[in-house]
Structure formats: structure tokens, C-alpha cells
Amino acid sequence: DTGVSQNPRHKITKRGQNVTFRCDPISEHNRLYWYRQTLGQGPEFLTYFQNEAQLEKSRLLSDRFSAERPKGSFSTLEIQRTEQGDSAMYLCASGYDEQFFGPGTRLTVL
Amino acid sequence: GESVGLHLPTLSVQEGDNSIINCAYSNSASDYFIWYKQESGKGPQFIIDIRSNMDKRQGQRVTVLLNKTVKHLSLQIAATQPGDSAVYFCAESTWLIQGAQKLVFGQGTRLTINP
């Protein structure tokens, strides 16, 4: 499968714990995006990387959130001190013009 | 501010009928729009896009119409099939640095195909 992959697919954690998600984009894509989707809503933009540089961050990305793309390939999204309001689907997308989305990581914070 | 929304949260149609899903946007400066399909447990899947210099664009069984005067776009699906059952989102593109795009999504319309 040469599409965007994300791991884990599901994560259940207790409030206050840290979690990290991984995204592997389509290999030749230098643009990578993270979005968050809550139940019944459309995805909301979080952040954008071009190669290893994080060039745009949404105000939704509080200081508990950090994203990296150290070698311009895979990316990680870490949430520290999780809160129940962080429960959502976290989607990664890569592409040039068109954005190809991965299957997402569903986070549940108890 | 930016806002993209859909008129109806749910739509049910008979298999074989045509479907029309509507979307309103608020940013008159937007110049690129995309329709996505999202099935349960999956990420959004690109269906069709349209730029603001066009009024209509056709794909395989799908047509997108753009009315810039009233800031409205629609997705028409011809001869719907059971596999068309999904949530459909319109998205408005906002340009970021170096040509990248931030997508602003609406709330979505759940399309159900009845046998």
C-alpha cells in the first residue's frame, strides 16, 4: 500500500498521560499536514510541514501539542498532559496540490 | 472569518437516483474548492475539485457546480450506488506559505442509499 499510513489506529489513554502518533506520508510528497476531526464535524487544520520545516501552526495547536518531521519523511504528533477535550480523530495528509489523507488515529481520553 | 457549511446534515436517496449535495461558503476570496467523501473509519477521499474561474466540472458520475455570485457549490452524483453511502464534505482552500493549502471543511452531509 503506497498511501498515507498512520499508527496507531486507535489509542485509549487516561487524562494527564502523554501520547504520540506517527504519520508516514506518500514517499515523494514534501508537503505534510495534520488535521483534527471531532465527531460529526469536518477536519480542522492543525499544522503544515514542508520537508522538515514546520511552516504553519493553527491556534488550535496549544502548547501541549508538538509536531515534528525530523528528516522530512515521517512525522509525529505528541500531545502532553492529555485532556478529555483532546478526544478526536487525528488525520495526516500529504501531497502537492491535492491532499491525500491517511486513515487517522482515533484518540479517546478517559 | 472563514466558514464553509452544508445545508443538510443527512440525505437519503434511492439506488439509481441522482443525488445533489449543497454547500455554502463565506469567503468570497476563495478560489479553490474540493469535495471529499469519508466512509466510516477512513480518512477523507478526494472526489473532485473546482477552481473559481470555472462554473462546472465533471468527473466520473460526479459533477461540481460553483456559483460565485451566491457563494454556493454543489456536488451531483449520478445513478447512485450503495458504495456512495458516506459523509460528504466540501472544503475551501486557503493558501499558505510557498503554495501549500489549508483546507477549511464544512460539517458534512451523510448520504444514505436505499435499495
PDB file of C-alpha atoms in Angstrom:
ATOM      1  CA  ASP A   1       0.000   0.000   0.000  1.00  0.00           C
ATOM      2  CA  THR A   2       1.599   3.260  -1.105  1.00  0.00           C
ATOM      3  CA  GLY A   3      -0.910   5.581   0.555  1.00  0.00           C
ATOM      4  CA  VAL A   4      -0.563   7.634   3.723  1.00  0.00           C
ATOM      5  CA  SER A   5      -0.334   5.435   6.797  1.00  0.00           C
ATOM      6  CA  GLN A   6      -0.899   6.334  10.428  1.00  0.00           C
ATOM      7  CA  ASN A   7      -0.154   4.488  13.640  1.00  0.00           C
ATOM      8  CA  PRO A   8      -1.671   3.572  15.928  1.00  0.00           C
ATOM      9  CA  ARG A   9      -5.186   3.459  14.503  1.00  0.00           C
ATOM     10  CA  HIS A  10      -6.720   3.683  17.936  1.00  0.00           C
ATOM     11  CA  LYS A  11      -5.369   4.979  21.236  1.00  0.00           C
ATOM     12  CA  ILE A  12      -7.108   4.993  24.594  1.00  0.00           C
ATOM     13  CA  THR A  13      -5.375   6.877  27.362  1.00  0.00           C
ATOM     14  CA  LYS A  14      -6.085   8.343  30.753  1.00  0.00           C
ATOM     15  CA  ARG A  15      -6.270  12.059  31.295  1.00  0.00           C
ATOM     16  CA  GLY A  16      -2.880  13.534  32.034  1.00  0.00           C
ATOM     17  CA  GLN A  17      -0.889  10.978  30.041  1.00  0.00           C
ATOM     18  CA  ASN A  18       1.235  11.800  27.017  1.00  0.00           C
ATOM     19  CA  VAL A  19       0.530  10.249  23.618  1.00  0.00           C
ATOM     20  CA  THR A  20       2.421  10.221  20.337  1.00  0.00           C
ATOM     21  CA  PHE A  21       1.069   9.460  16.874  1.00  0.00           C
ATOM     22  CA  ARG A  22       3.020   8.703  13.730  1.00  0.00           C
ATOM     23  CA  CYS A  23       2.292   9.535  10.103  1.00  0.00           C
ATOM     24  CA  ASP A  24       4.107   8.080   7.109  1.00  0.00           C
ATOM     25  CA  PRO A  25       3.264  10.161   4.033  1.00  0.00           C
ATOM     26  CA  ILE A  26       3.419   9.093   0.420  1.00  0.00           C
ATOM     27  CA  SER A  27       7.160   8.902  -0.133  1.00  0.00           C
ATOM     28  CA  GLU A  28       7.631  11.562  -2.785  1.00  0.00           C
ATOM     29  CA  HIS A  29       5.438  14.187  -1.079  1.00  0.00           C
ATOM     30  CA  ASN A  30       7.291  17.007   0.620  1.00  0.00           C
ATOM     31  CA  ARG A  31       4.125  18.626   1.988  1.00  0.00           C
ATOM     32  CA  LEU A  32       2.555  17.101   5.101  1.00  0.00           C
ATOM     33  CA  TYR A  33      -0.468  18.294   7.046  1.00  0.00           C
ATOM     34  CA  TRP A  34      -2.114  17.374  10.346  1.00  0.00           C
ATOM     35  CA  TYR A  35      -5.840  17.834  10.954  1.00  0.00           C
ATOM     36  CA  ARG A  36      -8.138  17.043  13.861  1.00  0.00           C
ATOM     37  CA  GLN A  37     -11.689  15.793  13.413  1.00  0.00           C
ATOM     38  CA  THR A  38     -14.259  15.593  16.197  1.00  0.00           C
ATOM     39  CA  LEU A  39     -17.429  13.548  15.916  1.00  0.00           C
ATOM     40  CA  GLY A  40     -19.872  14.908  13.384  1.00  0.00           C
ATOM     41  CA  GLN A  41     -17.558  17.692  12.264  1.00  0.00           C
ATOM     42  CA  GLY A  42     -15.246  18.237   9.352  1.00  0.00           C
ATOM     43  CA  PRO A  43     -11.484  18.083   9.843  1.00  0.00           C
ATOM     44  CA  GLU A  44      -9.758  21.171  11.244  1.00  0.00           C
ATOM     45  CA  PHE A  45      -6.259  22.188  10.212  1.00  0.00           C
ATOM     46  CA  LEU A  46      -3.564  21.884  12.869  1.00  0.00           C
ATOM     47  CA  THR A  47      -0.181  22.274  11.214  1.00  0.00           C
ATOM     48  CA  TYR A  48       1.812  22.065   7.971  1.00  0.00           C
ATOM     49  CA  PHE A  49       5.312  20.864   7.124  1.00  0.00           C
ATOM     50  CA  GLN A  50       7.315  21.366   4.000  1.00  0.00           C
ATOM     51  CA  ASN A  51      10.095  18.819   4.200  1.00  0.00           C
ATOM     52  CA  GLU A  52      11.361  19.062   7.786  1.00  0.00           C
ATOM     53  CA  ALA A  53      10.263  22.674   8.334  1.00  0.00           C
ATOM     54  CA  GLN A  54       7.060  23.373  10.241  1.00  0.00           C
ATOM     55  CA  LEU A  55       5.774  26.410   8.368  1.00  0.00           C
ATOM     56  CA  GLU A  56       2.269  26.905   9.716  1.00  0.00           C
ATOM     57  CA  LYS A  57       0.513  26.214  13.011  1.00  0.00           C
ATOM     58  CA  SER A  58      -3.115  26.711  13.876  1.00  0.00           C
ATOM     59  CA  ARG A  59      -4.223  28.432  17.045  1.00  0.00           C
ATOM     60  CA  LEU A  60      -5.825  25.058  17.842  1.00  0.00           C
ATOM     61  CA  LEU A  61      -2.323  23.719  18.425  1.00  0.00           C
ATOM     62  CA  SER A  62      -1.863  24.605  22.070  1.00  0.00           C
ATOM     63  CA  ASP A  63       1.472  24.392  23.849  1.00  0.00           C
ATOM     64  CA  ARG A  64       0.600  20.826  24.890  1.00  0.00           C
ATOM     65  CA  PHE A  65       0.825  19.795  21.240  1.00  0.00           C
ATOM     66  CA  SER A  66       4.066  19.399  19.344  1.00  0.00           C
ATOM     67  CA  ALA A  67       4.709  18.059  15.881  1.00  0.00           C
ATOM     68  CA  GLU A  68       7.954  17.096  14.229  1.00  0.00           C
ATOM     69  CA  ARG A  69       9.171  15.837  10.900  1.00  0.00           C
ATOM     70  CA  PRO A  70      12.850  15.316  11.633  1.00  0.00           C
ATOM     71  CA  LYS A  71      14.104  14.031   8.296  1.00  0.00           C
ATOM     72  CA  GLY A  72      11.394  15.314   6.040  1.00  0.00           C
ATOM     73  CA  SER A  73       9.798  11.890   5.807  1.00  0.00           C
ATOM     74  CA  PHE A  74       7.564  10.598   8.624  1.00  0.00           C
ATOM     75  CA  SER A  75       6.006  12.959  11.138  1.00  0.00           C
ATOM     76  CA  THR A  76       4.972  12.626  14.771  1.00  0.00           C
ATOM     77  CA  LEU A  77       2.322  14.477  16.720  1.00  0.00           C
ATOM     78  CA  GLU A  78       2.659  14.456  20.500  1.00  0.00           C
ATOM     79  CA  ILE A  79       0.053  15.567  22.985  1.00  0.00           C
ATOM     80  CA  GLN A  80       1.242  16.129  26.530  1.00  0.00           C
ATOM     81  CA  ARG A  81      -0.981  16.023  29.603  1.00  0.00           C
ATOM     82  CA  THR A  82      -3.980  14.876  27.597  1.00  0.00           C
ATOM     83  CA  GLU A  83      -7.422  16.246  28.400  1.00  0.00           C
ATOM     84  CA  GLN A  84     -10.835  14.791  27.621  1.00  0.00           C
ATOM     85  CA  GLY A  85     -11.315  17.532  25.044  1.00  0.00           C
ATOM     86  CA  ASP A  86      -8.424  16.092  23.065  1.00  0.00           C
ATOM     87  CA  SER A  87     -10.544  13.066  22.157  1.00  0.00           C
ATOM     88  CA  ALA A  88     -10.809  13.163  18.383  1.00  0.00           C
ATOM     89  CA  MET A  89      -9.598  11.629  15.149  1.00  0.00           C
ATOM     90  CA  TYR A  90      -6.162  12.933  14.180  1.00  0.00           C
ATOM     91  CA  LEU A  91      -5.648  12.887  10.440  1.00  0.00           C
ATOM     92  CA  CYS A  92      -2.484  13.250   8.441  1.00  0.00           C
ATOM     93  CA  ALA A  93      -2.393  14.245   4.779  1.00  0.00           C
ATOM     94  CA  SER A  94       0.366  14.630   2.219  1.00  0.00           C
ATOM     95  CA  GLY A  95       0.518  15.872  -1.335  1.00  0.00           C
ATOM     96  CA  TYR A  96       1.475  18.578  -3.779  1.00  0.00           C
ATOM     97  CA  ASP A  97      -1.802  20.285  -4.733  1.00  0.00           C
ATOM     98  CA  GLU A  98      -4.290  17.546  -3.836  1.00  0.00           C
ATOM     99  CA  GLN A  99      -4.113  16.323  -0.249  1.00  0.00           C
ATOM    100  CA  PHE A 100      -4.226  12.577   0.303  1.00  0.00           C
ATOM    101  CA  PHE A 101      -5.444  11.623   3.745  1.00  0.00           C
ATOM    102  CA  GLY A 102      -4.447   8.719   5.903  1.00  0.00           C
ATOM    103  CA  PRO A 103      -6.941   6.610   7.868  1.00  0.00           C
ATOM    104  CA  GLY A 104      -6.410   8.625  11.034  1.00  0.00           C
ATOM    105  CA  THR A 105      -5.659   7.839  14.672  1.00  0.00           C
ATOM    106  CA  ARG A 106      -8.690   7.843  16.912  1.00  0.00           C
ATOM    107  CA  LEU A 107      -7.787   9.117  20.388  1.00  0.00           C
ATOM    108  CA  THR A 108     -10.022   8.540  23.383  1.00  0.00           C
ATOM    109  CA  VAL A 109      -9.062  10.264  26.622  1.00  0.00           C
ATOM    110  CA  LEU A 110     -10.761   8.800  29.676  1.00  0.00           C
TER     111      LEU A 110
ATOM    112  CA  GLY B   1     -13.862  34.767   9.055  1.00  0.00           C
ATOM    113  CA  GLU B   2     -13.687  31.575   7.048  1.00  0.00           C
ATOM    114  CA  SER B   3     -16.723  29.368   7.137  1.00  0.00           C
ATOM    115  CA  VAL B   4     -17.819  26.539   4.963  1.00  0.00           C
ATOM    116  CA  GLY B   5     -21.051  24.769   5.709  1.00  0.00           C
ATOM    117  CA  LEU B   6     -23.600  22.430   4.267  1.00  0.00           C
ATOM    118  CA  HIS B   7     -27.338  22.966   4.078  1.00  0.00           C
ATOM    119  CA  LEU B   8     -28.468  19.457   5.080  1.00  0.00           C
ATOM    120  CA  PRO B   9     -26.893  17.085   7.565  1.00  0.00           C
ATOM    121  CA  THR B  10     -28.499  13.971   6.034  1.00  0.00           C
ATOM    122  CA  LEU B  11     -29.761  12.911   2.636  1.00  0.00           C
ATOM    123  CA  SER B  12     -31.454   9.655   1.657  1.00  0.00           C
ATOM    124  CA  VAL B  13     -31.939   8.630  -1.948  1.00  0.00           C
ATOM    125  CA  GLN B  14     -32.999   5.512  -3.795  1.00  0.00           C
ATOM    126  CA  GLU B  15     -30.362   3.459  -5.504  1.00  0.00           C
ATOM    127  CA  GLY B  16     -30.082   4.561  -9.096  1.00  0.00           C
ATOM    128  CA  ASP B  17     -31.384   8.064  -8.448  1.00  0.00           C
ATOM    129  CA  ASN B  18     -29.287  11.185  -8.694  1.00  0.00           C
ATOM    130  CA  SER B  19     -28.078  12.972  -5.544  1.00  0.00           C
ATOM    131  CA  ILE B  20     -27.364  16.630  -5.017  1.00  0.00           C
ATOM    132  CA  ILE B  21     -25.370  17.791  -2.015  1.00  0.00           C
ATOM    133  CA  ASN B  22     -25.104  21.504  -1.359  1.00  0.00           C
ATOM    134  CA  CYS B  23     -22.528  23.697   0.293  1.00  0.00           C
ATOM    135  CA  ALA B  24     -22.309  27.394   1.133  1.00  0.00           C
ATOM    136  CA  TYR B  25     -19.084  29.261   1.747  1.00  0.00           C
ATOM    137  CA  SER B  26     -18.473  32.700   3.159  1.00  0.00           C
ATOM    138  CA  ASN B  27     -15.029  33.758   1.929  1.00  0.00           C
ATOM    139  CA  SER B  28     -15.590  35.461  -1.411  1.00  0.00           C
ATOM    140  CA  ALA B  29     -11.842  35.479  -1.997  1.00  0.00           C
ATOM    141  CA  SER B  30     -11.662  31.677  -2.053  1.00  0.00           C
ATOM    142  CA  ASP B  31     -10.513  30.362  -5.391  1.00  0.00           C
ATOM    143  CA  TYR B  32     -10.301  26.612  -4.950  1.00  0.00           C
ATOM    144  CA  PHE B  33     -12.863  24.125  -3.649  1.00  0.00           C
ATOM    145  CA  ILE B  34     -12.785  20.388  -3.136  1.00  0.00           C
ATOM    146  CA  TRP B  35     -15.340  17.706  -2.387  1.00  0.00           C
ATOM    147  CA  TYR B  36     -14.301  14.791  -0.182  1.00  0.00           C
ATOM    148  CA  LYS B  37     -16.014  11.511   0.625  1.00  0.00           C
ATOM    149  CA  GLN B  38     -15.456   9.929   4.017  1.00  0.00           C
ATOM    150  CA  GLU B  39     -16.508   6.391   4.800  1.00  0.00           C
ATOM    151  CA  SER B  40     -16.756   5.116   8.331  1.00  0.00           C
ATOM    152  CA  GLY B  41     -13.344   4.552   9.880  1.00  0.00           C
ATOM    153  CA  LYS B  42     -11.461   6.058   6.957  1.00  0.00           C
ATOM    154  CA  GLY B  43      -9.865   9.360   6.110  1.00  0.00           C
ATOM    155  CA  PRO B  44     -11.429  11.769   3.604  1.00  0.00           C
ATOM    156  CA  GLN B  45     -11.071  10.712  -0.014  1.00  0.00           C
ATOM    157  CA  PHE B  46     -10.753  13.274  -2.800  1.00  0.00           C
ATOM    158  CA  ILE B  47     -13.678  13.236  -5.224  1.00  0.00           C
ATOM    159  CA  ILE B  48     -13.454  16.316  -7.407  1.00  0.00           C
ATOM    160  CA  ASP B  49     -12.224  19.877  -7.265  1.00  0.00           C
ATOM    161  CA  ILE B  50     -13.017  23.151  -8.982  1.00  0.00           C
ATOM    162  CA  ARG B  51     -11.270  26.489  -9.309  1.00  0.00           C
ATOM    163  CA  SER B  52     -13.056  29.794  -9.149  1.00  0.00           C
ATOM    164  CA  ASN B  53     -12.526  30.504 -12.844  1.00  0.00           C
ATOM    165  CA  MET B  54     -14.893  27.636 -13.637  1.00  0.00           C
ATOM    166  CA  ASP B  55     -18.629  27.169 -13.098  1.00  0.00           C
ATOM    167  CA  LYS B  56     -18.817  23.447 -13.661  1.00  0.00           C
ATOM    168  CA  ARG B  57     -16.556  20.455 -13.688  1.00  0.00           C
ATOM    169  CA  GLN B  58     -17.410  16.854 -14.434  1.00  0.00           C
ATOM    170  CA  GLY B  59     -15.843  13.626 -13.354  1.00  0.00           C
ATOM    171  CA  GLN B  60     -16.941  10.042 -13.467  1.00  0.00           C
ATOM    172  CA  ARG B  61     -20.585  10.106 -12.281  1.00  0.00           C
ATOM    173  CA  VAL B  62     -19.920  13.333 -10.360  1.00  0.00           C
ATOM    174  CA  THR B  63     -20.363  16.982 -11.264  1.00  0.00           C
ATOM    175  CA  VAL B  64     -19.453  20.006  -9.196  1.00  0.00           C
ATOM    176  CA  LEU B  65     -21.178  23.320  -9.790  1.00  0.00           C
ATOM    177  CA  LEU B  66     -19.877  26.620  -8.459  1.00  0.00           C
ATOM    178  CA  ASN B  67     -21.976  29.772  -8.178  1.00  0.00           C
ATOM    179  CA  LYS B  68     -19.691  32.558  -7.073  1.00  0.00           C
ATOM    180  CA  THR B  69     -22.483  35.125  -7.028  1.00  0.00           C
ATOM    181  CA  VAL B  70     -24.219  33.436  -4.101  1.00  0.00           C
ATOM    182  CA  LYS B  71     -21.117  31.616  -2.818  1.00  0.00           C
ATOM    183  CA  HIS B  72     -22.591  28.185  -3.289  1.00  0.00           C
ATOM    184  CA  LEU B  73     -21.322  24.918  -4.646  1.00  0.00           C
ATOM    185  CA  SER B  74     -22.961  21.588  -5.144  1.00  0.00           C
ATOM    186  CA  LEU B  75     -21.976  18.007  -5.800  1.00  0.00           C
ATOM    187  CA  GLN B  76     -24.150  15.949  -8.090  1.00  0.00           C
ATOM    188  CA  ILE B  77     -23.791  12.188  -8.065  1.00  0.00           C
ATOM    189  CA  ALA B  78     -25.450  10.373 -10.935  1.00  0.00           C
ATOM    190  CA  ALA B  79     -27.035   6.933 -10.667  1.00  0.00           C
ATOM    191  CA  THR B  80     -26.158   6.458  -7.020  1.00  0.00           C
ATOM    192  CA  GLN B  81     -24.854   3.095  -5.870  1.00  0.00           C
ATOM    193  CA  PRO B  82     -24.682   1.523  -2.405  1.00  0.00           C
ATOM    194  CA  GLY B  83     -20.973   2.322  -2.327  1.00  0.00           C
ATOM    195  CA  ASP B  84     -21.783   6.020  -2.470  1.00  0.00           C
ATOM    196  CA  SER B  85     -23.109   5.885   1.086  1.00  0.00           C
ATOM    197  CA  ALA B  86     -20.751   8.068   3.118  1.00  0.00           C
ATOM    198  CA  VAL B  87     -20.331  11.530   4.598  1.00  0.00           C
ATOM    199  CA  TYR B  88     -19.539  14.178   2.007  1.00  0.00           C
ATOM    200  CA  PHE B  89     -17.595  17.323   2.851  1.00  0.00           C
ATOM    201  CA  CYS B  90     -16.950  20.403   0.858  1.00  0.00           C
ATOM    202  CA  ALA B  91     -13.674  22.137   1.597  1.00  0.00           C
ATOM    203  CA  GLU B  92     -12.423  25.592   0.825  1.00  0.00           C
ATOM    204  CA  SER B  93      -8.737  26.131   0.239  1.00  0.00           C
ATOM    205  CA  THR B  94      -6.767  28.890   1.897  1.00  0.00           C
ATOM    206  CA  TRP B  95      -3.269  29.438   0.589  1.00  0.00           C
ATOM    207  CA  LEU B  96      -0.357  29.046   2.962  1.00  0.00           C
ATOM    208  CA  ILE B  97       3.288  29.859   2.536  1.00  0.00           C
ATOM    209  CA  GLN B  98       5.073  28.544  -0.539  1.00  0.00           C
ATOM    210  CA  GLY B  99       1.948  27.418  -2.346  1.00  0.00           C
ATOM    211  CA  ALA B 100       0.624  24.967   0.226  1.00  0.00           C
ATOM    212  CA  GLN B 101      -3.045  24.921   1.144  1.00  0.00           C
ATOM    213  CA  LYS B 102      -5.026  24.833   4.356  1.00  0.00           C
ATOM    214  CA  LEU B 103      -8.382  23.153   3.858  1.00  0.00           C
ATOM    215  CA  VAL B 104     -11.410  24.546   5.692  1.00  0.00           C
ATOM    216  CA  PHE B 105     -14.088  21.874   5.851  1.00  0.00           C
ATOM    217  CA  GLY B 106     -17.811  22.125   6.358  1.00  0.00           C
ATOM    218  CA  GLN B 107     -19.747  19.904   8.728  1.00  0.00           C
ATOM    219  CA  GLY B 108     -20.623  17.262   6.157  1.00  0.00           C
ATOM    220  CA  THR B 109     -23.717  15.620   4.733  1.00  0.00           C
ATOM    221  CA  ARG B 110     -24.404  11.950   5.384  1.00  0.00           C
ATOM    222  CA  LEU B 111     -25.665  10.323   2.205  1.00  0.00           C
ATOM    223  CA  THR B 112     -27.631   7.096   2.581  1.00  0.00           C
ATOM    224  CA  ILE B 113     -28.528   4.996  -0.446  1.00  0.00           C
ATOM    225  CA  ASN B 114     -31.711   2.982  -0.045  1.00  0.00           C
ATOM    226  CA  PRO B 115     -32.045  -0.278  -2.008  1.00  0.00           C
TER     227      PRO B 115
END
